[in-house]
GROMACS .gro file of C-alpha atoms in nm:
model
  307
    1UNK     CA    1   1.564   0.075  -1.754
    2UNK     CA    2   1.688   0.345  -1.519
    3UNK     CA    3   1.574   0.385  -1.187
    4UNK     CA    4   1.591   0.736  -1.030
    5UNK     CA    5   1.514   0.943  -0.713
    6UNK     CA    6   1.269   1.200  -0.691
    7UNK     CA    7   1.538   1.470  -0.753
    8UNK     CA    8   1.610   1.350  -1.112
    9UNK     CA    9   1.266   1.321  -1.239
   10UNK     CA   10   1.340   1.592  -1.514
   11UNK     CA   11   1.622   1.397  -1.638
   12UNK     CA   12   1.598   1.269  -2.015
   13UNK     CA   13   1.705   0.893  -1.961
   14UNK     CA   14   1.699   0.625  -2.226
   15UNK     CA   15   1.333   0.538  -2.317
   16UNK     CA   16   1.308   0.151  -2.274
   17UNK     CA   17   0.986  -0.046  -2.437
   18UNK     CA   18   0.870  -0.379  -2.561
   19UNK     CA   19   1.234  -0.491  -2.600
   20UNK     CA   20   1.295  -0.470  -2.204
   21UNK     CA   21   0.959  -0.522  -2.059
   22UNK     CA   22   0.813  -0.873  -2.070
   23UNK     CA   23   0.508  -0.861  -2.265
   24UNK     CA   24   0.344  -1.147  -2.019
   25UNK     CA   25  -0.027  -1.212  -1.981
   26UNK     CA   26  -0.205  -1.125  -1.672
   27UNK     CA   27  -0.572  -1.125  -1.566
   28UNK     CA   28  -0.733  -0.871  -1.366
   29UNK     CA   29  -0.988  -0.869  -1.071
   30UNK     CA   30  -1.275  -0.841  -1.347
   31UNK     CA   31  -1.150  -1.134  -1.512
   32UNK     CA   32  -1.002  -0.919  -1.832
   33UNK     CA   33  -0.667  -1.060  -1.978
   34UNK     CA   34  -0.398  -0.779  -2.017
   35UNK     CA   35  -0.045  -0.799  -2.161
   36UNK     CA   36   0.182  -0.601  -1.934
   37UNK     CA   37   0.370  -0.382  -2.204
   38UNK     CA   38   0.093  -0.351  -2.487
   39UNK     CA   39  -0.204  -0.298  -2.232
   40UNK     CA   40  -0.071  -0.176  -1.896
   41UNK     CA   41   0.254   0.045  -1.954
   42UNK     CA   42   0.318   0.142  -2.287
   43UNK     CA   43   0.297   0.505  -2.324
   44UNK     CA   44   0.139   0.554  -1.955
   45UNK     CA   45   0.222   0.715  -1.607
   46UNK     CA   46   0.187   0.415  -1.386
   47UNK     CA   47   0.253   0.310  -1.035
   48UNK     CA   48   0.321  -0.079  -0.992
   49UNK     CA   49   0.341  -0.264  -0.654
   50UNK     CA   50   0.354  -0.641  -0.559
   51UNK     CA   51   0.116  -0.807  -0.302
   52UNK     CA   52  -0.066  -1.083  -0.165
   53UNK     CA   53  -0.434  -1.075  -0.034
   54UNK     CA   54  -0.406  -1.297   0.259
   55UNK     CA   55  -0.063  -1.115   0.385
   56UNK     CA   56  -0.125  -0.994   0.745
   57UNK     CA   57   0.173  -0.784   0.761
   58UNK     CA   58   0.270  -0.507   0.528
   59UNK     CA   59   0.046  -0.563   0.238
   60UNK     CA   60  -0.297  -0.422   0.390
   61UNK     CA   61  -0.083  -0.128   0.525
   62UNK     CA   62   0.052  -0.066   0.163
   63UNK     CA   63  -0.277  -0.091  -0.006
   64UNK     CA   64  -0.434   0.169   0.253
   65UNK     CA   65  -0.134   0.405   0.211
   66UNK     CA   66  -0.187   0.381  -0.173
   67UNK     CA   67  -0.560   0.409  -0.136
   68UNK     CA   68  -0.460   0.782   0.024
   69UNK     CA   69  -0.257   0.838  -0.313
   70UNK     CA   70  -0.549   0.717  -0.510
   71UNK     CA   71  -0.786   0.980  -0.352
   72UNK     CA   72  -0.532   1.229  -0.422
   73UNK     CA   73  -0.559   1.157  -0.799
   74UNK     CA   74  -0.877   1.001  -0.837
   75UNK     CA   75  -0.983   1.249  -1.125
   76UNK     CA   76  -0.682   1.115  -1.298
   77UNK     CA   77  -0.727   0.730  -1.266
   78UNK     CA   78  -0.777   0.518  -1.542
   79UNK     CA   79  -0.711   0.834  -1.788
   80UNK     CA   80  -0.343   0.932  -1.754
   81UNK     CA   81  -0.268   0.765  -1.427
   82UNK     CA   82  -0.286   0.380  -1.383
   83UNK     CA   83  -0.219   0.197  -1.072
   84UNK     CA   84  -0.120  -0.203  -1.093
   85UNK     CA   85  -0.125  -0.444  -0.785
   86UNK     CA   86   0.028  -0.775  -0.891
   87UNK     CA   87  -0.021  -1.075  -0.692
   88UNK     CA   88   0.275  -1.272  -0.585
   89UNK     CA   89   0.027  -1.560  -0.478
   90UNK     CA   90  -0.131  -1.683  -0.807
   91UNK     CA   91  -0.241  -1.990  -0.663
   92UNK     CA   92  -0.464  -1.846  -0.410
   93UNK     CA   93  -0.518  -1.486  -0.550
   94UNK     CA   94  -0.775  -1.574  -0.846
   95UNK     CA   95  -0.979  -1.263  -1.017
   96UNK     CA   96  -1.246  -1.332  -0.775
   97UNK     CA   97  -1.049  -1.302  -0.481
   98UNK     CA   98  -0.877  -0.985  -0.614
   99UNK     CA   99  -1.223  -0.842  -0.668
  100UNK     CA  100  -1.359  -0.887  -0.340
  101UNK     CA  101  -1.012  -0.752  -0.187
  102UNK     CA  102  -1.077  -0.415  -0.421
  103UNK     CA  103  -1.416  -0.405  -0.281
  104UNK     CA  104  -1.320  -0.420   0.071
  105UNK     CA  105  -1.085  -0.147   0.015
  106UNK     CA  106  -1.348   0.049  -0.203
  107UNK     CA  107  -1.099   0.078  -0.477
  108UNK     CA  108  -1.254   0.252  -0.815
  109UNK     CA  109  -1.152   0.293  -1.168
  110UNK     CA  110  -0.770   0.296  -1.255
  111UNK     CA  111  -0.658   0.065  -0.984
  112UNK     CA  112  -0.608  -0.287  -1.109
  113UNK     CA  113  -0.522  -0.598  -0.910
  114UNK     CA  114  -0.398  -0.868  -1.127
  115UNK     CA  115  -0.283  -1.249  -1.133
  116UNK     CA  116  -0.064  -1.442  -1.344
  117UNK     CA  117   0.150  -1.753  -1.348
  118UNK     CA  118   0.446  -1.788  -1.101
  119UNK     CA  119   0.697  -1.764  -1.385
  120UNK     CA  120   0.552  -1.442  -1.536
  121UNK     CA  121   0.493  -1.274  -1.186
  122UNK     CA  122   0.854  -1.337  -1.094
  123UNK     CA  123   0.999  -1.221  -1.432
  124UNK     CA  124   0.809  -0.894  -1.388
  125UNK     CA  125   0.959  -0.839  -1.020
  126UNK     CA  126   1.312  -0.894  -1.165
  127UNK     CA  127   1.272  -0.645  -1.449
  128UNK     CA  128   1.116  -0.406  -1.223
  129UNK     CA  129   1.395  -0.406  -0.977
  130UNK     CA  130   1.146  -0.544  -0.714
  131UNK     CA  131   1.240  -0.907  -0.663
  132UNK     CA  132   1.380  -1.042  -0.337
  133UNK     CA  133   1.544  -1.383  -0.366
  134UNK     CA  134   1.377  -1.654  -0.138
  135UNK     CA  135   1.035  -1.538  -0.110
  136UNK     CA  136   0.909  -1.883  -0.169
  137UNK     CA  137   1.051  -2.182   0.020
  138UNK     CA  138   1.056  -2.567  -0.091
  139UNK     CA  139   1.022  -2.875   0.133
  140UNK     CA  140   1.281  -3.155   0.083
  141UNK     CA  141   1.067  -3.311  -0.193
  142UNK     CA  142   1.128  -3.009  -0.407
  143UNK     CA  143   0.763  -2.882  -0.370
  144UNK     CA  144   0.653  -2.531  -0.283
  145UNK     CA  145   0.597  -2.482   0.112
  146UNK     CA  146   0.266  -2.318   0.041
  147UNK     CA  147   0.267  -2.116   0.384
  148UNK     CA  148   0.197  -1.745   0.347
  149UNK     CA  149   0.526  -1.707   0.576
  150UNK     CA  150   0.740  -1.785   0.270
  151UNK     CA  151   0.607  -1.485   0.092
  152UNK     CA  152   0.677  -1.233   0.399
  153UNK     CA  153   1.001  -1.131   0.262
  154UNK     CA  154   0.869  -0.978  -0.076
  155UNK     CA  155   0.981  -0.630  -0.169
  156UNK     CA  156   0.804  -0.336   0.018
  157UNK     CA  157   0.894  -0.099  -0.264
  158UNK     CA  158   0.697   0.025  -0.542
  159UNK     CA  159   0.790   0.181  -0.848
  160UNK     CA  160   0.620   0.482  -1.038
  161UNK     CA  161   0.720   0.585  -1.366
  162UNK     CA  162   0.638   0.695  -1.721
  163UNK     CA  163   0.719   0.451  -2.017
  164UNK     CA  164   0.689   0.719  -2.277
  165UNK     CA  165   0.963   0.931  -2.123
  166UNK     CA  166   1.198   0.633  -1.958
  167UNK     CA  167   1.154   0.814  -1.634
  168UNK     CA  168   1.131   0.539  -1.349
  169UNK     CA  169   1.150   0.597  -0.972
  170UNK     CA  170   1.141   0.328  -0.692
  171UNK     CA  171   0.996   0.424  -0.351
  172UNK     CA  172   0.928   0.297  -0.024
  173UNK     CA  173   0.555   0.180   0.039
  174UNK     CA  174   0.561   0.362   0.361
  175UNK     CA  175   0.602   0.705   0.127
  176UNK     CA  176   0.415   1.006   0.224
  177UNK     CA  177   0.086   0.979  -0.006
  178UNK     CA  178   0.113   1.369  -0.076
  179UNK     CA  179   0.471   1.305  -0.198
  180UNK     CA  180   0.366   1.000  -0.430
  181UNK     CA  181   0.104   1.198  -0.578
  182UNK     CA  182   0.308   1.487  -0.651
  183UNK     CA  183   0.569   1.263  -0.813
  184UNK     CA  184   0.310   1.117  -1.024
  185UNK     CA  185   0.199   1.449  -1.153
  186UNK     CA  186   0.572   1.546  -1.226
  187UNK     CA  187   0.606   1.231  -1.430
  188UNK     CA  188   0.346   1.336  -1.667
  189UNK     CA  189   0.475   1.590  -1.919
  190UNK     CA  190   0.174   1.725  -2.066
  191UNK     CA  191  -0.145   1.764  -1.858
  192UNK     CA  192  -0.483   1.931  -1.952
  193UNK     CA  193  -0.528   2.034  -1.603
  194UNK     CA  194  -0.270   1.995  -1.301
  195UNK     CA  195  -0.332   1.815  -0.993
  196UNK     CA  196  -0.478   1.994  -0.712
  197UNK     CA  197  -0.243   1.912  -0.447
  198UNK     CA  198  -0.156   2.155  -0.145
  199UNK     CA  199   0.206   2.296  -0.130
  200UNK     CA  200   0.402   2.243   0.188
  201UNK     CA  201   0.433   2.593   0.268
  202UNK     CA  202   0.039   2.570   0.346
  203UNK     CA  203   0.085   2.307   0.610
  204UNK     CA  204  -0.028   2.383   0.946
  205UNK     CA  205   0.252   2.512   1.174
  206UNK     CA  206   0.349   2.248   1.398
  207UNK     CA  207   0.565   2.226   1.704
  208UNK     CA  208   0.953   2.152   1.636
  209UNK     CA  209   0.924   1.878   1.880
  210UNK     CA  210   0.742   1.578   1.747
  211UNK     CA  211   0.698   1.291   2.018
  212UNK     CA  212   0.781   0.927   1.913
  213UNK     CA  213   0.425   0.826   1.956
  214UNK     CA  214   0.313   1.107   1.678
  215UNK     CA  215   0.566   0.999   1.448
  216UNK     CA  216   0.444   0.632   1.489
  217UNK     CA  217   0.091   0.710   1.476
  218UNK     CA  218   0.125   0.906   1.109
  219UNK     CA  219   0.386   0.670   0.973
  220UNK     CA  220   0.198   0.350   1.071
  221UNK     CA  221  -0.162   0.420   1.194
  222UNK     CA  222  -0.315   0.706   1.018
  223UNK     CA  223  -0.382   0.539   0.668
  224UNK     CA  224  -0.645   0.333   0.818
  225UNK     CA  225  -0.734   0.503   1.134
  226UNK     CA  226  -0.844   0.880   1.249
  227UNK     CA  227  -0.853   1.033   1.590
  228UNK     CA  228  -1.212   1.177   1.632
  229UNK     CA  229  -1.272   1.224   1.244
  230UNK     CA  230  -1.493   0.911   1.237
  231UNK     CA  231  -1.424   0.537   1.100
  232UNK     CA  232  -1.216   0.501   0.797
  233UNK     CA  233  -1.060   0.165   0.689
  234UNK     CA  234  -1.048   0.095   1.062
  235UNK     CA  235  -1.207   0.235   1.357
  236UNK     CA  236  -1.183   0.603   1.481
  237UNK     CA  237  -0.937   0.557   1.764
  238UNK     CA  238  -1.086   0.877   1.981
  239UNK     CA  239  -1.107   0.749   2.341
  240UNK     CA  240  -0.994   0.375   2.274
  241UNK     CA  241  -0.825   0.357   2.615
  242UNK     CA  242  -1.172   0.435   2.759
  243UNK     CA  243  -1.333   0.175   2.555
  244UNK     CA  244  -1.107  -0.125   2.580
  245UNK     CA  245  -0.927  -0.309   2.834
  246UNK     CA  246  -0.551  -0.193   2.874
  247UNK     CA  247  -0.377  -0.511   2.835
  248UNK     CA  248  -0.647  -0.635   2.552
  249UNK     CA  249  -0.545  -0.305   2.381
  250UNK     CA  250  -0.171  -0.332   2.430
  251UNK     CA  251  -0.177  -0.690   2.292
  252UNK     CA  252  -0.413  -0.603   2.003
  253UNK     CA  253  -0.183  -0.341   1.866
  254UNK     CA  254   0.150  -0.560   1.928
  255UNK     CA  255   0.002  -0.900   1.764
  256UNK     CA  256  -0.315  -0.844   1.595
  257UNK     CA  257  -0.258  -1.155   1.363
  258UNK     CA  258  -0.222  -1.385   1.680
  259UNK     CA  259  -0.517  -1.277   1.830
  260UNK     CA  260  -0.742  -1.337   1.529
  261UNK     CA  261  -0.569  -1.683   1.455
  262UNK     CA  262  -0.705  -1.751   1.837
  263UNK     CA  263  -1.026  -1.647   1.759
  264UNK     CA  264  -1.059  -1.346   2.000
  265UNK     CA  265  -1.414  -1.252   2.000
  266UNK     CA  266  -1.359  -0.847   1.995
  267UNK     CA  267  -1.088  -0.885   1.735
  268UNK     CA  268  -1.325  -1.115   1.535
  269UNK     CA  269  -1.615  -0.884   1.543
  270UNK     CA  270  -1.413  -0.597   1.426
  271UNK     CA  271  -1.249  -0.781   1.132
  272UNK     CA  272  -1.620  -0.882   1.016
  273UNK     CA  273  -1.726  -0.511   1.066
  274UNK     CA  274  -1.438  -0.359   0.878
  275UNK     CA  275  -1.470  -0.558   0.546
  276UNK     CA  276  -1.236  -0.855   0.665
  277UNK     CA  277  -0.957  -0.611   0.634
  278UNK     CA  278  -0.688  -0.770   0.861
  279UNK     CA  279  -0.515  -0.515   1.118
  280UNK     CA  280  -0.165  -0.560   0.994
  281UNK     CA  281   0.121  -0.680   1.243
  282UNK     CA  282   0.353  -0.359   1.272
  283UNK     CA  283   0.621  -0.530   1.461
  284UNK     CA  284   0.604  -0.265   1.728
  285UNK     CA  285   0.799  -0.296   2.042
  286UNK     CA  286   0.652  -0.281   2.396
  287UNK     CA  287   0.759   0.090   2.414
  288UNK     CA  288   0.634   0.150   2.064
  289UNK     CA  289   0.287   0.058   2.191
  290UNK     CA  290   0.268   0.261   2.476
  291UNK     CA  291   0.412   0.555   2.291
  292UNK     CA  292   0.146   0.555   2.007
  293UNK     CA  293  -0.120   0.465   2.289
  294UNK     CA  294  -0.014   0.797   2.467
  295UNK     CA  295  -0.020   1.022   2.146
  296UNK     CA  296  -0.376   0.869   2.086
  297UNK     CA  297  -0.510   0.948   2.443
  298UNK     CA  298  -0.365   1.303   2.436
  299UNK     CA  299  -0.520   1.376   2.092
  300UNK     CA  300  -0.837   1.225   2.240
  301UNK     CA  301  -0.825   1.472   2.495
  302UNK     CA  302  -1.035   1.820   2.397
  303UNK     CA  303  -0.780   2.012   2.574
  304UNK     CA  304  -0.505   1.908   2.337
  305UNK     CA  305  -0.680   2.067   2.052
  306UNK     CA  306  -0.603   2.408   2.235
  307UNK     CA  307  -0.214   2.329   2.276
   0.00000   0.00000   0.00000
């Protein structure tokens, strides 16, 4: 299998099929058994990533980002474009758990969350080039450690491809949603109706100087939050500095997982209100936190809209 970059989508690489892809059995969130090659990828345009539902770091952000891609191509989902998120925690991520996860993120047709035995999932990660050695740990007795920290090192990349043409591309989970949607369109050789995606030439004119806080907000926060456009996966952040204690807010942005684990009442209330979707720990520095808050405060000010 050849992993390409976006510039090489139009090449004609060698097509690989059942002789390369493991036809392992997985089970989706609806309890339906699927064979990886026969049922999931053969002849299809697909996006595949690996997640686990108890992750408090990258997985919620990755799912939120892919939800934006999903919305851009939703007319095609389940028809000629398919998303597959495969759990690396089969012991905990049962079909019922995965079903609840999809409901919390309001995921519809064409995007399946799947589980399978550990050996099969590891084999898929390796064959797709998304395996990171050491994602599980074992104690002195040789048993799996069983803590979620042992999975934090899993690959944060995803893969998109068209098995029928042999075109496969590895991308970052932080990729721009519009770019991913465009790549998915380019991978499909014959389409009855092209995806309706905006051209970059139609993008609004922006100042050449972009603040560090703006970069952080749009790369880390915008998949779950808006500033003045209403609640999304997470709450609208307009005027948040006036609603929350300054020190609480800084700590929440920096270490939400710690605050939730400690039972902070405000954090717990928000978790319940927003479908039990964890605010991920984005590993921001103190300076990062100040910069992103400055940007949010600036955008919350009506005068900023007239700049």
